[in-house]
mmCIF file of N, CA and C and ligand atoms in Angstrom:
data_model
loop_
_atom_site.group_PDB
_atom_site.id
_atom_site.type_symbol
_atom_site.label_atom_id
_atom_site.label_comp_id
_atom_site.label_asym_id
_atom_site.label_seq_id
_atom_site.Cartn_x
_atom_site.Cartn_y
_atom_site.Cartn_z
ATOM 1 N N UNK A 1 81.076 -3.023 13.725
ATOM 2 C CA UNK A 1 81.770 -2.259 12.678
ATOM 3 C C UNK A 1 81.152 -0.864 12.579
ATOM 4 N N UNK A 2 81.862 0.237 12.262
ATOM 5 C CA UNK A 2 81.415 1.607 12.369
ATOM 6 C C UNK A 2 81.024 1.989 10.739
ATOM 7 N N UNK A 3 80.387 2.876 11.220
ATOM 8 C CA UNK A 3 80.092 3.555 9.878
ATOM 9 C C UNK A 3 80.596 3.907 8.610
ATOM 10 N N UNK A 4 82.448 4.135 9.221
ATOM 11 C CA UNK A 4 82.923 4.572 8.191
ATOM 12 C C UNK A 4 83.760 3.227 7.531
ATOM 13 N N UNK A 5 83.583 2.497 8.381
ATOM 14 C CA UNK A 5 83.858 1.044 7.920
ATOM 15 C C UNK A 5 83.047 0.561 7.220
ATOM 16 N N UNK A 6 82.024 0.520 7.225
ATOM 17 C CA UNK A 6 81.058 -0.270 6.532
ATOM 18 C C UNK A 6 80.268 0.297 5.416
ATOM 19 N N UNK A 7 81.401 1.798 5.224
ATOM 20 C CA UNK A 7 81.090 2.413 3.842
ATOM 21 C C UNK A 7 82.471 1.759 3.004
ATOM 22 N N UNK A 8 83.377 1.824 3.806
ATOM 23 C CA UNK A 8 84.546 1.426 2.690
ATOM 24 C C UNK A 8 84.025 -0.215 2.637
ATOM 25 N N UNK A 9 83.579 -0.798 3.164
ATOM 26 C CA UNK A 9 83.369 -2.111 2.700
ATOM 27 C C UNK A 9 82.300 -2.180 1.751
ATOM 28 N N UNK A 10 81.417 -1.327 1.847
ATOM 29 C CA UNK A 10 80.618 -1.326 0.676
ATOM 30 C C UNK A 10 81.023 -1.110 -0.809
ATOM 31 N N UNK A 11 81.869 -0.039 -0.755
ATOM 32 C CA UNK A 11 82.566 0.440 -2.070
ATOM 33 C C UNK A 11 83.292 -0.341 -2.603
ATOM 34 N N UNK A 12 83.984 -1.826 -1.315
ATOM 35 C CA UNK A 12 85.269 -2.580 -1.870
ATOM 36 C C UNK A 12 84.115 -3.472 -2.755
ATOM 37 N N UNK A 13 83.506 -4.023 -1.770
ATOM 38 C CA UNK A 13 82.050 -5.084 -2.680
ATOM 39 C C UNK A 13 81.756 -4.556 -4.008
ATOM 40 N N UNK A 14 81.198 -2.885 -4.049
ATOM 41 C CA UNK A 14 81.074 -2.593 -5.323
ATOM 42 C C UNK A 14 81.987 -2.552 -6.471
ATOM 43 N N UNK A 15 82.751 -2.076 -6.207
ATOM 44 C CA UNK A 15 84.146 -2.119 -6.646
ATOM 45 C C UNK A 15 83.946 -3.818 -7.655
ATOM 46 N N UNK A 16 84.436 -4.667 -6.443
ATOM 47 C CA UNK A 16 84.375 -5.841 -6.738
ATOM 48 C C UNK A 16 83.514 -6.656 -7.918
ATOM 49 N N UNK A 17 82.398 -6.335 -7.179
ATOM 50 C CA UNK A 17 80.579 -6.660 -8.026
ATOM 51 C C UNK A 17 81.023 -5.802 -9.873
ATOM 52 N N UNK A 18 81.491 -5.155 -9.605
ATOM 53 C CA UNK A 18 81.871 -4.079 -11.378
ATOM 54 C C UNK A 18 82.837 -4.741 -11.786
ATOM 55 N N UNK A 19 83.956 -5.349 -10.914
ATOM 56 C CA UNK A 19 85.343 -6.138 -11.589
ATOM 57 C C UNK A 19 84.625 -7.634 -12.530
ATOM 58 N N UNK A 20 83.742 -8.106 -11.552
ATOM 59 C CA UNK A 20 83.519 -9.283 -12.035
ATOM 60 C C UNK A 20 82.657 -9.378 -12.777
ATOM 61 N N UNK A 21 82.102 -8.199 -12.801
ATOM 62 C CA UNK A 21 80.525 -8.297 -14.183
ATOM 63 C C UNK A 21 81.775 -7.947 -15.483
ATOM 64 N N UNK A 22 82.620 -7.296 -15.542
ATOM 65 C CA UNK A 22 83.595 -7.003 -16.589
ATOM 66 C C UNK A 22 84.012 -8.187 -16.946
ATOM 67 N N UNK A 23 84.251 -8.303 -16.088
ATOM 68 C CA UNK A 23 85.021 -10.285 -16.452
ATOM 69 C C UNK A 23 84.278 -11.382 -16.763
ATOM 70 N N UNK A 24 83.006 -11.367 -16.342
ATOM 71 C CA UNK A 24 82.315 -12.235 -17.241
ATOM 72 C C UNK A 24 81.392 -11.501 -18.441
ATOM 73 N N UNK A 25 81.604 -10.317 -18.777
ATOM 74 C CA UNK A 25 81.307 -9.844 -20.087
ATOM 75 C C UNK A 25 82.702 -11.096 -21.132
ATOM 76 N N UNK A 26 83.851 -10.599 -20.783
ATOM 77 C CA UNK A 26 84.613 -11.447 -21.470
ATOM 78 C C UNK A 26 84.969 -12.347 -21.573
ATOM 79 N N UNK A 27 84.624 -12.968 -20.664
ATOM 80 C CA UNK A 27 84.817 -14.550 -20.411
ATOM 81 C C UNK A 27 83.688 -14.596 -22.285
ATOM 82 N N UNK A 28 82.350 -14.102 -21.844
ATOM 83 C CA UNK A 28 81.151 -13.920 -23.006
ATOM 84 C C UNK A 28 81.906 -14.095 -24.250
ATOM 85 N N UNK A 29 82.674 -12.918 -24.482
ATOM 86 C CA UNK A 29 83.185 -13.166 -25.764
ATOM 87 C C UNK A 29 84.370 -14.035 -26.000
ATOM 88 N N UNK A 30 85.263 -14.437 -25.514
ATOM 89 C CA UNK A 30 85.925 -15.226 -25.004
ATOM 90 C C UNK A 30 85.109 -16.472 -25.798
ATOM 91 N N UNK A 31 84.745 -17.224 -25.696
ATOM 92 C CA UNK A 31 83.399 -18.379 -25.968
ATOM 93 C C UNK A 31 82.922 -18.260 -27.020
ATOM 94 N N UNK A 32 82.474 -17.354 -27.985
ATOM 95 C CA UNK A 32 82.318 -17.001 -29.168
ATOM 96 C C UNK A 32 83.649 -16.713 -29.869
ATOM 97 N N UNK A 33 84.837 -16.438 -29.494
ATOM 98 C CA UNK A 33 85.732 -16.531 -30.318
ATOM 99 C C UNK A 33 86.303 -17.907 -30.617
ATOM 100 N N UNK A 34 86.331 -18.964 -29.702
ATOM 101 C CA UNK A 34 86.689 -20.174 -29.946
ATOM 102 C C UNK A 34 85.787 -20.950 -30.957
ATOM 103 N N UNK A 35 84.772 -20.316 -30.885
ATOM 104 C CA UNK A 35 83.547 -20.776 -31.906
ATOM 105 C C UNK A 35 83.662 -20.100 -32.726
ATOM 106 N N UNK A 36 84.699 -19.573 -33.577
ATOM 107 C CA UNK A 36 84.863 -18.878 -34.665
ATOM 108 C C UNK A 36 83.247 -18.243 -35.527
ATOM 109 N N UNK A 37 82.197 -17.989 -34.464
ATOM 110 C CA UNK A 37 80.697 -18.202 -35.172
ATOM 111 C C UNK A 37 80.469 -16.650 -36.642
ATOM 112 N N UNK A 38 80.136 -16.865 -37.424
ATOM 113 C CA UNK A 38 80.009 -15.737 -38.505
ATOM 114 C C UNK A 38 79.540 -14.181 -37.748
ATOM 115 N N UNK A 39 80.086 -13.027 -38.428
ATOM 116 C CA UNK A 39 79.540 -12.057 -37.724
ATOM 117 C C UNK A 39 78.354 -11.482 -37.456
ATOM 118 N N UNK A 40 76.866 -11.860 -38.061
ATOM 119 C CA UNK A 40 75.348 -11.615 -37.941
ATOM 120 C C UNK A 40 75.259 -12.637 -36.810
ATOM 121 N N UNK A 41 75.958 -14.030 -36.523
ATOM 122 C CA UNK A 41 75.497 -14.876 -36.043
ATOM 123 C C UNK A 41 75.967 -14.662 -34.516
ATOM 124 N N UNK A 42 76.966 -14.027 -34.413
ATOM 125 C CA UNK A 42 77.717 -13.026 -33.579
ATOM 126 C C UNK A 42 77.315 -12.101 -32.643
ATOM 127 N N UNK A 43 76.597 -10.974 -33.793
ATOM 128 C CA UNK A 43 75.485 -10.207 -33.558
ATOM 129 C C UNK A 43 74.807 -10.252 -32.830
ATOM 130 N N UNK A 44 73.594 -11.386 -32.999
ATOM 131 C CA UNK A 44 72.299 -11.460 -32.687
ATOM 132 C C UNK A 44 72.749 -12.309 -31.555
ATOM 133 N N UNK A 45 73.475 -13.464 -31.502
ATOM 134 C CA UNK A 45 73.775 -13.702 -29.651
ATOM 135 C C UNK A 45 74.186 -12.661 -28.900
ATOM 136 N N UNK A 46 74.888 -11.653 -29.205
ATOM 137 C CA UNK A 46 75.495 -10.819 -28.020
ATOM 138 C C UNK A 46 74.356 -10.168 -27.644
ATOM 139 N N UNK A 47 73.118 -9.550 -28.694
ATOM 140 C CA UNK A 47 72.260 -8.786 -28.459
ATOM 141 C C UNK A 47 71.385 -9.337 -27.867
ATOM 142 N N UNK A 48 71.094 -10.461 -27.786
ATOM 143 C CA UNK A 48 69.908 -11.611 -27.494
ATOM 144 C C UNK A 48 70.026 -12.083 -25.861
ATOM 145 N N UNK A 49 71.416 -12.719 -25.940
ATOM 146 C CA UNK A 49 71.859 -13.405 -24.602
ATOM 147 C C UNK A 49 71.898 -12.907 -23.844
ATOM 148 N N UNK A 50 71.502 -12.763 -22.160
ATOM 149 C CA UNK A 50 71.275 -12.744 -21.047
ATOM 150 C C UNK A 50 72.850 -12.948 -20.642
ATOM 151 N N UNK A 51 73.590 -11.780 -20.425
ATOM 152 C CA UNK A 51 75.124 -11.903 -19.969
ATOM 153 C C UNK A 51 75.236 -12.826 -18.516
ATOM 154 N N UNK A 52 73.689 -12.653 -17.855
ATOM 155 C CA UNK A 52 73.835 -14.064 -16.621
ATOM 156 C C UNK A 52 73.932 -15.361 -17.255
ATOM 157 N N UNK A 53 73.263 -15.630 -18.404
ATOM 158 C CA UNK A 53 72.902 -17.219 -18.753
ATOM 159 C C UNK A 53 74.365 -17.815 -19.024
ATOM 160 N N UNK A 54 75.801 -16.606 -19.501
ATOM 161 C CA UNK A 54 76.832 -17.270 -20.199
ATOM 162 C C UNK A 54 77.908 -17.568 -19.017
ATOM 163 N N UNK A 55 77.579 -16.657 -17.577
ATOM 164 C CA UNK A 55 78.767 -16.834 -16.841
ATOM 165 C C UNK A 55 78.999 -18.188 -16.209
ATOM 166 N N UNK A 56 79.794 -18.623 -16.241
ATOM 167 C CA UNK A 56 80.323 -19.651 -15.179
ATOM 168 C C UNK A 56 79.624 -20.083 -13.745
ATOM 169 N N UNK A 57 79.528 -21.062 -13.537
ATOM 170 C CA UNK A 57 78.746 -21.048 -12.004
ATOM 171 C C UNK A 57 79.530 -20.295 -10.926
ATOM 172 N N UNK A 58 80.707 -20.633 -10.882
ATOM 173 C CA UNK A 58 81.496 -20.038 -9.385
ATOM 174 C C UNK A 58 81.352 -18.663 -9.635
ATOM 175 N N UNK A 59 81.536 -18.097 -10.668
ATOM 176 C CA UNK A 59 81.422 -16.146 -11.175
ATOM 177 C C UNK A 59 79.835 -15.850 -10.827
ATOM 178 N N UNK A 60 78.949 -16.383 -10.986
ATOM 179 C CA UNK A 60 77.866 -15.975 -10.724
ATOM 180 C C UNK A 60 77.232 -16.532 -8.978
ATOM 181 N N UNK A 61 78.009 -17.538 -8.681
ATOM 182 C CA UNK A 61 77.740 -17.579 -7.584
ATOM 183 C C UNK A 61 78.143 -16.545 -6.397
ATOM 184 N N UNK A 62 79.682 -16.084 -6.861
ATOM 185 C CA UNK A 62 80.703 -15.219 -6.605
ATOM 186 C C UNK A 62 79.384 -13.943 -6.410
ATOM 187 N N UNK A 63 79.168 -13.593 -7.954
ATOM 188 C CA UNK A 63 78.402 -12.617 -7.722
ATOM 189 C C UNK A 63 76.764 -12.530 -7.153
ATOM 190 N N UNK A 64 76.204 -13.339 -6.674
ATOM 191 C CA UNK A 64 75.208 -13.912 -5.793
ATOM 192 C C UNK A 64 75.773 -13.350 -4.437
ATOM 193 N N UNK A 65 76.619 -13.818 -3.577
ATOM 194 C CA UNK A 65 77.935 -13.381 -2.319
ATOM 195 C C UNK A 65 77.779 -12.180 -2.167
ATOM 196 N N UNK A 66 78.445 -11.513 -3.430
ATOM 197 C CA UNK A 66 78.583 -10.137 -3.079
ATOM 198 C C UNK A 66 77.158 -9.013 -2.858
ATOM 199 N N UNK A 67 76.187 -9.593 -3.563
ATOM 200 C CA UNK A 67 75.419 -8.832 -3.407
ATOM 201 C C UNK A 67 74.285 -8.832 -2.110
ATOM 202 N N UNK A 68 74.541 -10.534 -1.798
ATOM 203 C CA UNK A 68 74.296 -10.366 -0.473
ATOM 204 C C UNK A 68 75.189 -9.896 0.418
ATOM 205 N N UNK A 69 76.430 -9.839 0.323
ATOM 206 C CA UNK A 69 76.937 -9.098 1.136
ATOM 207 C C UNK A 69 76.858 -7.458 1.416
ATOM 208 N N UNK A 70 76.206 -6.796 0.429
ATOM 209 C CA UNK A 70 76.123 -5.647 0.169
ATOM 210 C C UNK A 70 74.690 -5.546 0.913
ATOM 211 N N UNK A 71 73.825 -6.080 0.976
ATOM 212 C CA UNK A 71 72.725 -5.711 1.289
ATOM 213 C C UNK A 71 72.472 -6.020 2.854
ATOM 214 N N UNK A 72 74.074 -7.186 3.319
ATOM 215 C CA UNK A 72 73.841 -7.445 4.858
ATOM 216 C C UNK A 72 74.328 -6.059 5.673
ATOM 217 N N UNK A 73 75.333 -5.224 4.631
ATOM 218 C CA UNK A 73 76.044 -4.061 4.803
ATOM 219 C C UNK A 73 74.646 -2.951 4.917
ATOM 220 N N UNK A 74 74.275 -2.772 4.158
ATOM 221 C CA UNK A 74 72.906 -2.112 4.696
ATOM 222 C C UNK A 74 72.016 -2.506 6.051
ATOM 223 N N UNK A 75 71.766 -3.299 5.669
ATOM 224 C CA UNK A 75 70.847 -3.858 6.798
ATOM 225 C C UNK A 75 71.720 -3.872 8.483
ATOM 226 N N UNK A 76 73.401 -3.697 8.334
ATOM 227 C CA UNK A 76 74.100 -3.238 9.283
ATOM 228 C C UNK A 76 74.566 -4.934 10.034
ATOM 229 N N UNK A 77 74.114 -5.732 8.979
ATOM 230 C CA UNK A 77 74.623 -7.093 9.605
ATOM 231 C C UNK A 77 75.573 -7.157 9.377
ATOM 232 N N UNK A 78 76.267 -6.630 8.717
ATOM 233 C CA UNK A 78 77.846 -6.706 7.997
ATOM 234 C C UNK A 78 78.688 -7.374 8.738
ATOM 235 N N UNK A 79 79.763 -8.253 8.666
ATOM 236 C CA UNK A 79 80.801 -9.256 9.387
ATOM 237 C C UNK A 79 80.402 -10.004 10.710
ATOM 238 N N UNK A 80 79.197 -10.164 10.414
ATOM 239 C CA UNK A 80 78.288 -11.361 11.982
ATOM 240 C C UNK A 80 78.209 -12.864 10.599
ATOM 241 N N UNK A 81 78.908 -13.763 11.414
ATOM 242 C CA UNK A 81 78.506 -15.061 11.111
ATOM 243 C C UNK A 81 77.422 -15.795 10.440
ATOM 244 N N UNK A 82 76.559 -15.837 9.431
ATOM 245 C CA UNK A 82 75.371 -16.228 9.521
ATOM 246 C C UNK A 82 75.000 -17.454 10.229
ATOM 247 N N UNK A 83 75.596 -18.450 10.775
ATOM 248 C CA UNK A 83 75.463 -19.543 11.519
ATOM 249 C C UNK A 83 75.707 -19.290 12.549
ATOM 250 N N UNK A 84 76.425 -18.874 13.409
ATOM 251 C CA UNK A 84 76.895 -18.372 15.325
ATOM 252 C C UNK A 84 76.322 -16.532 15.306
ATOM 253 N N UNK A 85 76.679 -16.101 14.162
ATOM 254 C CA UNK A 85 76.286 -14.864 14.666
ATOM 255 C C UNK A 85 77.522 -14.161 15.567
ATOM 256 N N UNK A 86 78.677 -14.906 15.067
ATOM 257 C CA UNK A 86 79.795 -14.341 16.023
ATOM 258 C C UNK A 86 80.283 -13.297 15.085
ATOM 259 N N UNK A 87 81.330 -12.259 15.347
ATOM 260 C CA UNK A 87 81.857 -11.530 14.336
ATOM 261 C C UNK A 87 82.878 -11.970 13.394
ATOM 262 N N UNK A 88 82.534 -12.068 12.064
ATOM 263 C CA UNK A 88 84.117 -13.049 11.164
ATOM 264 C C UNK A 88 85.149 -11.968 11.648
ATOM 265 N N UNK A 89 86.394 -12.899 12.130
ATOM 266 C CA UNK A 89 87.746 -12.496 11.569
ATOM 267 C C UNK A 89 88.013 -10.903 10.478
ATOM 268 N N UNK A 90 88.510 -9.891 11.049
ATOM 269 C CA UNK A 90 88.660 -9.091 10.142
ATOM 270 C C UNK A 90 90.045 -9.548 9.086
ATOM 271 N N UNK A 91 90.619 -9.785 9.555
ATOM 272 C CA UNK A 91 91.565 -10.157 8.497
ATOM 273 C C UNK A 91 90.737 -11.235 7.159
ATOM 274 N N UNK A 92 89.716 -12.218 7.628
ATOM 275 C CA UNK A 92 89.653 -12.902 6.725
ATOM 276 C C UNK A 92 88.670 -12.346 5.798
ATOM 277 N N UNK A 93 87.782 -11.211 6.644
ATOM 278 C CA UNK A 93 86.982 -10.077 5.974
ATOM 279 C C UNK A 93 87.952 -9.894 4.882
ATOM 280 N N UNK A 94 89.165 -8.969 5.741
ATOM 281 C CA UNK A 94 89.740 -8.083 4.560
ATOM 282 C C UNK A 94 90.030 -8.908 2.964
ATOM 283 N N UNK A 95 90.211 -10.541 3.387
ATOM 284 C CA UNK A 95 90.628 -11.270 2.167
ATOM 285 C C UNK A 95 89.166 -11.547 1.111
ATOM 286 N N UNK A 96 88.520 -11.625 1.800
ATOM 287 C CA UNK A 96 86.860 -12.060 1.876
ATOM 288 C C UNK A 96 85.793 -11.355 1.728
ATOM 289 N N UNK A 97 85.661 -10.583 1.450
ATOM 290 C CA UNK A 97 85.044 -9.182 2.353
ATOM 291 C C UNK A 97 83.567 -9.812 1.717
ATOM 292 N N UNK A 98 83.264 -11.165 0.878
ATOM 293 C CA UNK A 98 81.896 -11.392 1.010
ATOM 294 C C UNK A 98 81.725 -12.998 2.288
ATOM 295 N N UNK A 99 82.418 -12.637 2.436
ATOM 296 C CA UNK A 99 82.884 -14.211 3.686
ATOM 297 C C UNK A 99 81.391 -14.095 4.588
ATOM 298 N N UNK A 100 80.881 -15.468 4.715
ATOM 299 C CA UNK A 100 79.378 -15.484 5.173
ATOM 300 C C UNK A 100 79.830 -16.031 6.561
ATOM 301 N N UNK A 101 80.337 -16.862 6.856
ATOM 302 C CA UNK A 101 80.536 -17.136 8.408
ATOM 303 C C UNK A 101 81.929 -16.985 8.290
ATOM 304 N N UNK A 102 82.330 -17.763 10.187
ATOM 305 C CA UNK A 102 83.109 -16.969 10.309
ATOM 306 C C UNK A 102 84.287 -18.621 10.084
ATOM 307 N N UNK A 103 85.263 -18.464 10.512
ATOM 308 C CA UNK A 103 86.201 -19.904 10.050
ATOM 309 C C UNK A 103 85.870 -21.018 10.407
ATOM 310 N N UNK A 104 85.471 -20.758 11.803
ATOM 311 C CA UNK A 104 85.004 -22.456 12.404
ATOM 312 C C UNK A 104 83.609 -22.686 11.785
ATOM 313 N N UNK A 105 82.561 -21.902 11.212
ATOM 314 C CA UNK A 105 81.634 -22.872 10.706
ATOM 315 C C UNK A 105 82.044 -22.674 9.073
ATOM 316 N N UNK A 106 82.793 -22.010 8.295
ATOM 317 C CA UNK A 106 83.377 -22.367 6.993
ATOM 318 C C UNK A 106 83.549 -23.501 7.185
ATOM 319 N N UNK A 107 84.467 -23.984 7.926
ATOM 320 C CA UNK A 107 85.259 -25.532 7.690
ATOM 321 C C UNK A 107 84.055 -26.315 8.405
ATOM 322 N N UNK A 108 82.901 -26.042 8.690
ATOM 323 C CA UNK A 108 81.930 -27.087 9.117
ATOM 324 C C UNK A 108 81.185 -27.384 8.022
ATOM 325 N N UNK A 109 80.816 -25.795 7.175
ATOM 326 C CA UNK A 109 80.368 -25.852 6.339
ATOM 327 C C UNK A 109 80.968 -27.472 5.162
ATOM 328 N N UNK A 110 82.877 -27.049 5.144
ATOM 329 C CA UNK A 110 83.239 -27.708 3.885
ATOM 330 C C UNK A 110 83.322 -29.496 4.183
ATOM 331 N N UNK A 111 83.047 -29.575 5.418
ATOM 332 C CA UNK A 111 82.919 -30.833 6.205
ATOM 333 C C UNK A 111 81.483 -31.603 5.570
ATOM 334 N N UNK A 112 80.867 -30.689 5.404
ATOM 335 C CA UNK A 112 79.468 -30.779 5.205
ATOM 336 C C UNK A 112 78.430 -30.947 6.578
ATOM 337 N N UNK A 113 78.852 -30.514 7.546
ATOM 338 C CA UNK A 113 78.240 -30.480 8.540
ATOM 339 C C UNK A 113 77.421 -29.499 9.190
ATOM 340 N N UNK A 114 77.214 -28.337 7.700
ATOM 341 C CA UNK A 114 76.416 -27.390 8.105
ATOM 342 C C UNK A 114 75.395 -27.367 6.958
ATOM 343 N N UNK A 115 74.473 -27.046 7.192
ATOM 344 C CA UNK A 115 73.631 -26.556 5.914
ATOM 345 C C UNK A 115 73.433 -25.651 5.668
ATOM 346 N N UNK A 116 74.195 -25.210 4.699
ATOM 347 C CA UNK A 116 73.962 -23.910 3.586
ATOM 348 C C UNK A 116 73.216 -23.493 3.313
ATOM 349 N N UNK A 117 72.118 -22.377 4.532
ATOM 350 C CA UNK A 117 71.272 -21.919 4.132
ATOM 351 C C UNK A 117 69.911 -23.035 4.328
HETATM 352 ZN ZN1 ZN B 1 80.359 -19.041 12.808
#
């Protein structure tokens, strides 16, 4: 991947990484409104709580992905497989763009026939 590729893929990640920290800000409040909780009581969680401790696992895992993907983008590993080391699929990049391998060890992965890391 070239340079000027692997700047726009950086920006899409960032991009991305800012969409989803927005979205689990509200998911945040979201959760306190169903809990109708008083407004001091309100308060002092929003100010207190760790906006990581409230997100969802898949959103924070999500955002775990991206930021390794951002940093494989530096390091210039950007769209190599982490298991074969082959190049992922650009198309599934483009859907994916934090996609860690490439399709055939995804589906080994979901087989469970790979270990994750
Ligand atoms: Zn692979």
């Amino acid at each position: 991947m070239n340079k000027t590729a692997l700047k726009e893929v950086k920006e899409k990640l960032l991009a991305e990484r800012a969409l989803l920290i927005e979205k689990l800000k509200g998911n945040d409040l979201s959760v306190d409104d169903s809990e109708t909780p008083d407004p001091v009581d309100l308060a002092v969680r929003n100010y207190s709580k760790n906006v990581m401790l409230a997100v969802s696992e898949n959103e924070s895992r999500q955002l775990a992905l991206i930021d390794e993907a951002i940093i494989r983008v530096d390091d210039k590993e950007y769209g190599q497989c982490l298991n074969c080391e082959k190049d992922i699929n650009a198309k599934r990049l483009a859907a994916i763009p934090w996609a860690r391998y490439c399709l055939d060890c995804q589906s080994l992965l979901e087989q469970g026939l790979l270990d994750d890391e």
